[in-house]
């Protein structure tokens, strides 16, 4: 595996058009997932890049340029979510959940116990998986496979690290609804990772 | 005693809010006898940890002078 040249100044990277194009594409994909709004995503990515250029001196000495860049993007997304509060339409949460009950019935029997074939199995050492590029491809595919609102809600909680109270405001939903959505997202994501990763790799 | 379905709900909610004393006791009783749910409890922490590290380790963005490992 090739090591990124960490000694190079971040300013050089930010002035390399090919690198910026690649980075921007990656950031946009991520911002769109989080914000569900292409225009807002563009704005947020632009702001993050401008902010990075302005603060490029602060980067010196930090481990990874990408980590730093995404930390900036994360802050911009959280800001955008907070400001957008008033535009949220609460009505659309219901549809997605309706078809989901059937899926839950495949995991649990009539008395609410795990069906034999769905009983969670032992997973190998997660740290070792985290070091494997293939794991991250599977993880990304599993996230993409969640119903869109579930995926967004899950990442808002676990990646952006918003707390439940703030998420309810941002999403315009009740605490109960938030709990239901996160429970389902976790059940689904767990099954997907077990089927496509942890079930095979020990 | 709560079912597995109910217990997974409590385990999930415990990541967003403190459970009541009654909920905690019910969950503890269930976990004492259910290995599947004990695993579930550990595994949703793995999901959390993976999510935190996710975009940071996404191999898609590379430094321009990196060699492309795929092609």
Tab-separated table of C-alpha atoms in Angstrom:
chain	number	residue	atom	x	y	z
A	1	UNK	CA	0.000	0.000	0.000
A	2	UNK	CA	1.301	3.431	-0.883
A	3	UNK	CA	1.576	6.039	1.842
A	4	UNK	CA	0.277	9.553	1.173
A	5	UNK	CA	3.160	12.026	1.211
A	6	UNK	CA	2.325	13.684	4.488
A	7	UNK	CA	5.209	16.102	4.379
A	8	UNK	CA	3.672	17.975	1.499
A	9	UNK	CA	2.004	21.164	2.440
A	10	UNK	CA	-1.796	21.163	2.450
A	11	UNK	CA	-1.703	24.382	0.446
A	12	UNK	CA	-0.168	22.478	-2.467
A	13	UNK	CA	-3.030	20.020	-2.443
A	14	UNK	CA	-5.621	22.757	-2.367
A	15	UNK	CA	-4.031	24.298	-5.452
A	16	UNK	CA	-3.943	21.100	-7.447
A	17	UNK	CA	-7.043	21.134	-9.708
A	18	UNK	CA	-7.212	17.359	-10.184
A	19	UNK	CA	-6.987	16.756	-6.478
A	20	UNK	CA	-9.612	19.390	-5.706
A	21	UNK	CA	-11.988	17.930	-8.304
A	22	UNK	CA	-11.659	14.492	-6.760
A	23	UNK	CA	-12.049	15.795	-3.242
A	24	UNK	CA	-15.034	17.931	-4.172
A	25	UNK	CA	-16.798	14.982	-5.796
A	26	UNK	CA	-16.279	12.913	-2.680
A	27	UNK	CA	-17.434	15.694	-0.374
A	28	UNK	CA	-20.505	16.340	-2.494
A	29	UNK	CA	-21.583	12.735	-2.403
A	30	UNK	CA	-21.327	12.822	1.342
A	31	UNK	CA	-23.062	16.189	1.783
A	32	UNK	CA	-25.933	15.129	-0.475
A	33	UNK	CA	-26.480	12.024	1.575
A	34	UNK	CA	-26.652	14.077	4.734
A	35	UNK	CA	-28.684	17.014	3.495
A	36	UNK	CA	-30.931	15.482	0.829
A	37	UNK	CA	-30.677	18.748	-1.097
A	38	UNK	CA	-28.284	19.077	-4.052
A	39	UNK	CA	-28.094	22.880	-4.004
A	40	UNK	CA	-27.511	23.092	-0.292
A	41	UNK	CA	-24.892	20.355	-0.604
A	42	UNK	CA	-23.049	22.410	-3.268
A	43	UNK	CA	-23.098	25.473	-1.024
A	44	UNK	CA	-21.861	23.566	1.970
A	45	UNK	CA	-18.991	21.947	0.075
A	46	UNK	CA	-18.003	25.307	-1.393
A	47	UNK	CA	-17.998	26.882	2.060
A	48	UNK	CA	-15.924	24.035	3.445
A	49	UNK	CA	-13.322	24.396	0.682
A	50	UNK	CA	-13.124	28.164	1.097
A	51	UNK	CA	-12.786	27.740	4.824
A	52	UNK	CA	-10.030	25.178	4.304
A	53	UNK	CA	-8.117	27.581	2.069
A	54	UNK	CA	-8.459	30.357	4.604
A	55	UNK	CA	-7.314	28.192	7.474
A	56	UNK	CA	-4.716	26.173	5.686
A	57	UNK	CA	-2.058	27.302	8.164
A	58	UNK	CA	-3.954	25.478	10.921
A	59	UNK	CA	-3.475	22.182	9.105
A	60	UNK	CA	0.266	22.024	9.593
A	61	UNK	CA	1.281	19.163	11.812
A	62	UNK	CA	-1.968	17.265	11.659
A	63	UNK	CA	-1.940	13.672	10.567
A	64	UNK	CA	-4.183	13.470	7.528
A	65	UNK	CA	-5.319	16.156	5.171
A	66	UNK	CA	-8.503	14.253	4.365
A	67	UNK	CA	-9.428	13.893	8.032
A	68	UNK	CA	-8.999	17.606	8.499
A	69	UNK	CA	-11.008	18.416	5.377
A	70	UNK	CA	-13.893	16.189	6.416
A	71	UNK	CA	-13.922	17.650	9.906
A	72	UNK	CA	-14.511	21.061	8.301
A	73	UNK	CA	-17.218	19.642	6.064
A	74	UNK	CA	-18.890	18.002	9.041
A	75	UNK	CA	-19.142	21.344	10.847
A	76	UNK	CA	-20.588	23.016	7.757
A	77	UNK	CA	-23.200	20.280	7.366
A	78	UNK	CA	-24.240	20.553	10.998
A	79	UNK	CA	-24.570	24.344	10.593
A	80	UNK	CA	-26.674	23.898	7.473
A	81	UNK	CA	-28.928	21.354	9.189
A	82	UNK	CA	-29.471	23.708	12.107
A	83	UNK	CA	-30.366	26.619	9.872
A	84	UNK	CA	-32.675	24.579	7.703
A	85	UNK	CA	-34.900	23.552	10.590
A	86	UNK	CA	-37.922	25.537	9.465
A	87	UNK	CA	-38.098	24.025	5.970
A	88	UNK	CA	-38.581	20.439	7.040
A	89	UNK	CA	-41.789	18.751	5.973
A	90	UNK	CA	-42.784	16.299	8.713
A	91	UNK	CA	-45.286	14.398	6.550
A	92	UNK	CA	-42.833	12.323	4.587
A	93	UNK	CA	-41.522	10.262	7.489
A	94	UNK	CA	-44.513	7.946	7.612
A	95	UNK	CA	-44.431	6.225	4.202
A	96	UNK	CA	-40.995	4.765	4.499
A	97	UNK	CA	-41.748	3.102	7.829
A	98	UNK	CA	-44.970	1.442	6.707
A	99	UNK	CA	-43.287	-1.175	4.497
A	100	UNK	CA	-40.659	-1.790	7.113
A	101	UNK	CA	-42.792	-3.787	9.546
A	102	UNK	CA	-42.799	-6.743	7.190
A	103	UNK	CA	-39.048	-6.693	7.121
A	104	UNK	CA	-38.934	-6.766	10.940
A	105	UNK	CA	-41.212	-9.801	10.946
A	106	UNK	CA	-38.539	-11.658	9.043
A	107	UNK	CA	-36.126	-11.176	11.948
A	108	UNK	CA	-38.440	-12.028	14.843
A	109	UNK	CA	-41.132	-14.683	15.249
A	110	UNK	CA	-44.674	-14.073	16.531
A	111	UNK	CA	-43.527	-13.998	20.165
A	112	UNK	CA	-40.781	-11.491	19.395
A	113	UNK	CA	-37.844	-13.900	19.588
A	114	UNK	CA	-35.071	-14.105	17.019
A	115	UNK	CA	-35.864	-16.561	14.284
A	116	UNK	CA	-33.225	-19.288	14.458
A	117	UNK	CA	-31.489	-18.274	11.221
A	118	UNK	CA	-31.487	-14.588	12.233
A	119	UNK	CA	-29.890	-15.004	15.661
A	120	UNK	CA	-26.887	-12.625	15.770
A	121	UNK	CA	-23.670	-14.553	15.329
A	122	UNK	CA	-20.242	-13.940	16.729
A	123	UNK	CA	-18.275	-11.233	14.914
A	124	UNK	CA	-14.518	-11.206	14.512
A	125	UNK	CA	-12.263	-8.465	15.792
A	126	UNK	CA	-13.731	-5.189	14.458
A	127	UNK	CA	-10.391	-3.375	14.666
A	128	UNK	CA	-8.951	-5.735	12.122
A	129	UNK	CA	-11.919	-5.112	9.833
A	130	UNK	CA	-11.499	-1.349	10.170
A	131	UNK	CA	-8.045	-1.699	8.682
A	132	UNK	CA	-9.348	-3.504	5.628
A	133	UNK	CA	-10.330	-1.355	2.610
A	134	UNK	CA	-12.839	-3.982	1.567
A	135	UNK	CA	-14.678	-3.642	4.848
A	136	UNK	CA	-15.311	0.032	4.083
A	137	UNK	CA	-16.679	-0.828	0.676
A	138	UNK	CA	-19.105	-3.263	2.280
A	139	UNK	CA	-19.979	-0.724	4.963
A	140	UNK	CA	-20.700	1.957	2.348
A	141	UNK	CA	-22.839	-0.463	0.343
A	142	UNK	CA	-24.794	-1.411	3.467
A	143	UNK	CA	-25.398	2.250	4.302
A	144	UNK	CA	-26.548	2.920	0.750
A	145	UNK	CA	-28.885	-0.058	1.058
A	146	UNK	CA	-30.793	1.416	4.002
A	147	UNK	CA	-34.061	3.176	3.248
A	148	UNK	CA	-32.829	6.737	2.554
A	149	UNK	CA	-34.316	8.415	5.581
A	150	UNK	CA	-33.020	5.693	7.888
A	151	UNK	CA	-29.526	6.032	6.467
A	152	UNK	CA	-29.515	9.783	6.828
A	153	UNK	CA	-30.869	9.647	10.369
A	154	UNK	CA	-28.376	6.992	11.391
A	155	UNK	CA	-25.394	8.934	10.056
A	156	UNK	CA	-26.672	12.155	11.572
A	157	UNK	CA	-26.565	10.418	14.920
A	158	UNK	CA	-23.438	8.319	14.596
A	159	UNK	CA	-21.242	10.298	12.266
A	160	UNK	CA	-22.303	13.912	12.743
A	161	UNK	CA	-22.837	13.080	16.413
A	162	UNK	CA	-25.942	15.221	16.945
A	163	UNK	CA	-27.885	14.361	20.096
A	164	UNK	CA	-31.459	13.095	20.062
A	165	UNK	CA	-33.037	16.377	21.080
A	166	UNK	CA	-31.341	18.347	18.352
A	167	UNK	CA	-32.090	15.685	15.754
A	168	UNK	CA	-35.808	15.886	16.524
A	169	UNK	CA	-35.704	19.631	15.900
A	170	UNK	CA	-33.629	19.322	12.739
A	171	UNK	CA	-35.757	16.519	11.317
A	172	UNK	CA	-39.076	17.790	12.630
A	173	UNK	CA	-39.969	14.432	14.188
A	174	UNK	CA	-40.910	13.171	17.663
A	175	UNK	CA	-38.539	11.375	20.025
A	176	UNK	CA	-40.565	8.198	19.545
A	177	UNK	CA	-40.221	8.412	15.799
A	178	UNK	CA	-36.491	9.006	16.103
A	179	UNK	CA	-36.063	5.960	18.344
A	180	UNK	CA	-38.031	3.770	15.945
A	181	UNK	CA	-35.985	4.939	12.959
A	182	UNK	CA	-32.620	4.402	14.650
A	183	UNK	CA	-33.652	0.986	15.987
A	184	UNK	CA	-34.595	-0.130	12.485
A	185	UNK	CA	-31.494	1.329	10.912
A	186	UNK	CA	-29.322	-0.551	13.411
A	187	UNK	CA	-31.176	-3.822	12.883
A	188	UNK	CA	-30.780	-3.533	9.125
A	189	UNK	CA	-27.199	-2.409	9.111
A	190	UNK	CA	-26.236	-5.186	11.512
A	191	UNK	CA	-27.840	-7.830	9.312
A	192	UNK	CA	-26.190	-6.430	6.200
A	193	UNK	CA	-22.713	-6.401	7.755
A	194	UNK	CA	-23.155	-9.895	9.146
A	195	UNK	CA	-24.329	-11.259	5.802
A	196	UNK	CA	-21.680	-9.552	3.715
A	197	UNK	CA	-18.725	-9.245	5.993
A	198	UNK	CA	-18.618	-10.623	9.503
A	199	UNK	CA	-20.391	-13.851	8.561
A	200	UNK	CA	-17.541	-14.716	6.195
A	201	UNK	CA	-14.456	-13.086	7.647
A	202	UNK	CA	-13.468	-14.167	11.119
B	1	UNK	CA	-39.362	-10.382	30.720
B	2	UNK	CA	-39.035	-8.494	27.421
B	3	UNK	CA	-38.785	-10.365	24.115
B	4	UNK	CA	-35.731	-10.134	21.870
B	5	UNK	CA	-37.514	-7.647	19.654
B	6	UNK	CA	-38.344	-5.465	22.630
B	7	UNK	CA	-34.842	-5.876	24.064
B	8	UNK	CA	-33.183	-4.739	20.843
B	9	UNK	CA	-35.403	-1.675	20.988
B	10	UNK	CA	-34.227	-0.928	24.536
B	11	UNK	CA	-30.586	-1.519	23.607
B	12	UNK	CA	-30.933	0.845	20.669
B	13	UNK	CA	-32.721	3.537	22.699
B	14	UNK	CA	-30.080	3.309	25.419
B	15	UNK	CA	-27.697	4.898	22.882
B	16	UNK	CA	-29.922	7.997	22.748
B	17	UNK	CA	-31.475	8.278	26.225
B	18	UNK	CA	-30.935	6.891	29.726
B	19	UNK	CA	-33.192	3.890	30.351
B	20	UNK	CA	-35.454	3.880	33.397
B	21	UNK	CA	-34.585	1.631	36.322
B	22	UNK	CA	-37.366	-0.749	35.344
B	23	UNK	CA	-36.169	-0.892	31.730
B	24	UNK	CA	-32.607	-1.526	32.795
B	25	UNK	CA	-33.631	-4.374	35.082
B	26	UNK	CA	-35.833	-5.971	32.435
B	27	UNK	CA	-33.046	-5.728	29.875
B	28	UNK	CA	-30.468	-7.153	32.255
B	29	UNK	CA	-32.684	-10.148	32.959
B	30	UNK	CA	-33.118	-10.766	29.270
B	31	UNK	CA	-29.441	-10.420	28.436
B	32	UNK	CA	-28.546	-12.908	31.174
B	33	UNK	CA	-30.293	-15.637	29.227
B	34	UNK	CA	-29.972	-14.530	25.581
B	35	UNK	CA	-26.620	-14.789	23.818
B	36	UNK	CA	-28.045	-13.419	20.554
B	37	UNK	CA	-29.078	-10.175	22.235
B	38	UNK	CA	-25.759	-9.921	24.080
B	39	UNK	CA	-24.076	-10.009	20.694
B	40	UNK	CA	-26.511	-7.480	19.304
B	41	UNK	CA	-25.584	-5.160	22.169
B	42	UNK	CA	-21.885	-5.327	21.342
B	43	UNK	CA	-22.443	-5.151	17.617
B	44	UNK	CA	-24.384	-1.898	17.607
B	45	UNK	CA	-21.354	-0.348	19.291
B	46	UNK	CA	-19.264	-1.663	16.398
B	47	UNK	CA	-21.722	0.056	14.029
B	48	UNK	CA	-21.248	3.281	15.962
B	49	UNK	CA	-17.472	3.055	15.906
B	50	UNK	CA	-17.443	2.233	12.192
B	51	UNK	CA	-19.700	5.194	11.417
B	52	UNK	CA	-17.434	7.562	13.306
B	53	UNK	CA	-14.449	6.483	11.273
B	54	UNK	CA	-16.311	6.046	8.024
B	55	UNK	CA	-15.614	8.927	5.685
B	56	UNK	CA	-12.194	9.410	7.156
B	57	UNK	CA	-11.031	6.050	5.929
B	58	UNK	CA	-12.969	6.034	2.685
B	59	UNK	CA	-10.277	5.227	0.183
B	60	UNK	CA	-11.848	7.243	-2.597
B	61	UNK	CA	-10.027	10.507	-2.049
B	62	UNK	CA	-6.333	10.103	-2.623
B	63	UNK	CA	-3.445	12.433	-2.631
B	64	UNK	CA	-2.514	13.224	-6.231
B	65	UNK	CA	0.889	11.609	-5.981
B	66	UNK	CA	-0.540	8.357	-4.591
B	67	UNK	CA	-0.344	5.272	-6.695
B	68	UNK	CA	-3.767	3.964	-7.616
B	69	UNK	CA	-4.055	0.522	-6.020
B	70	UNK	CA	-6.987	-0.553	-8.212
B	71	UNK	CA	-5.787	0.056	-11.736
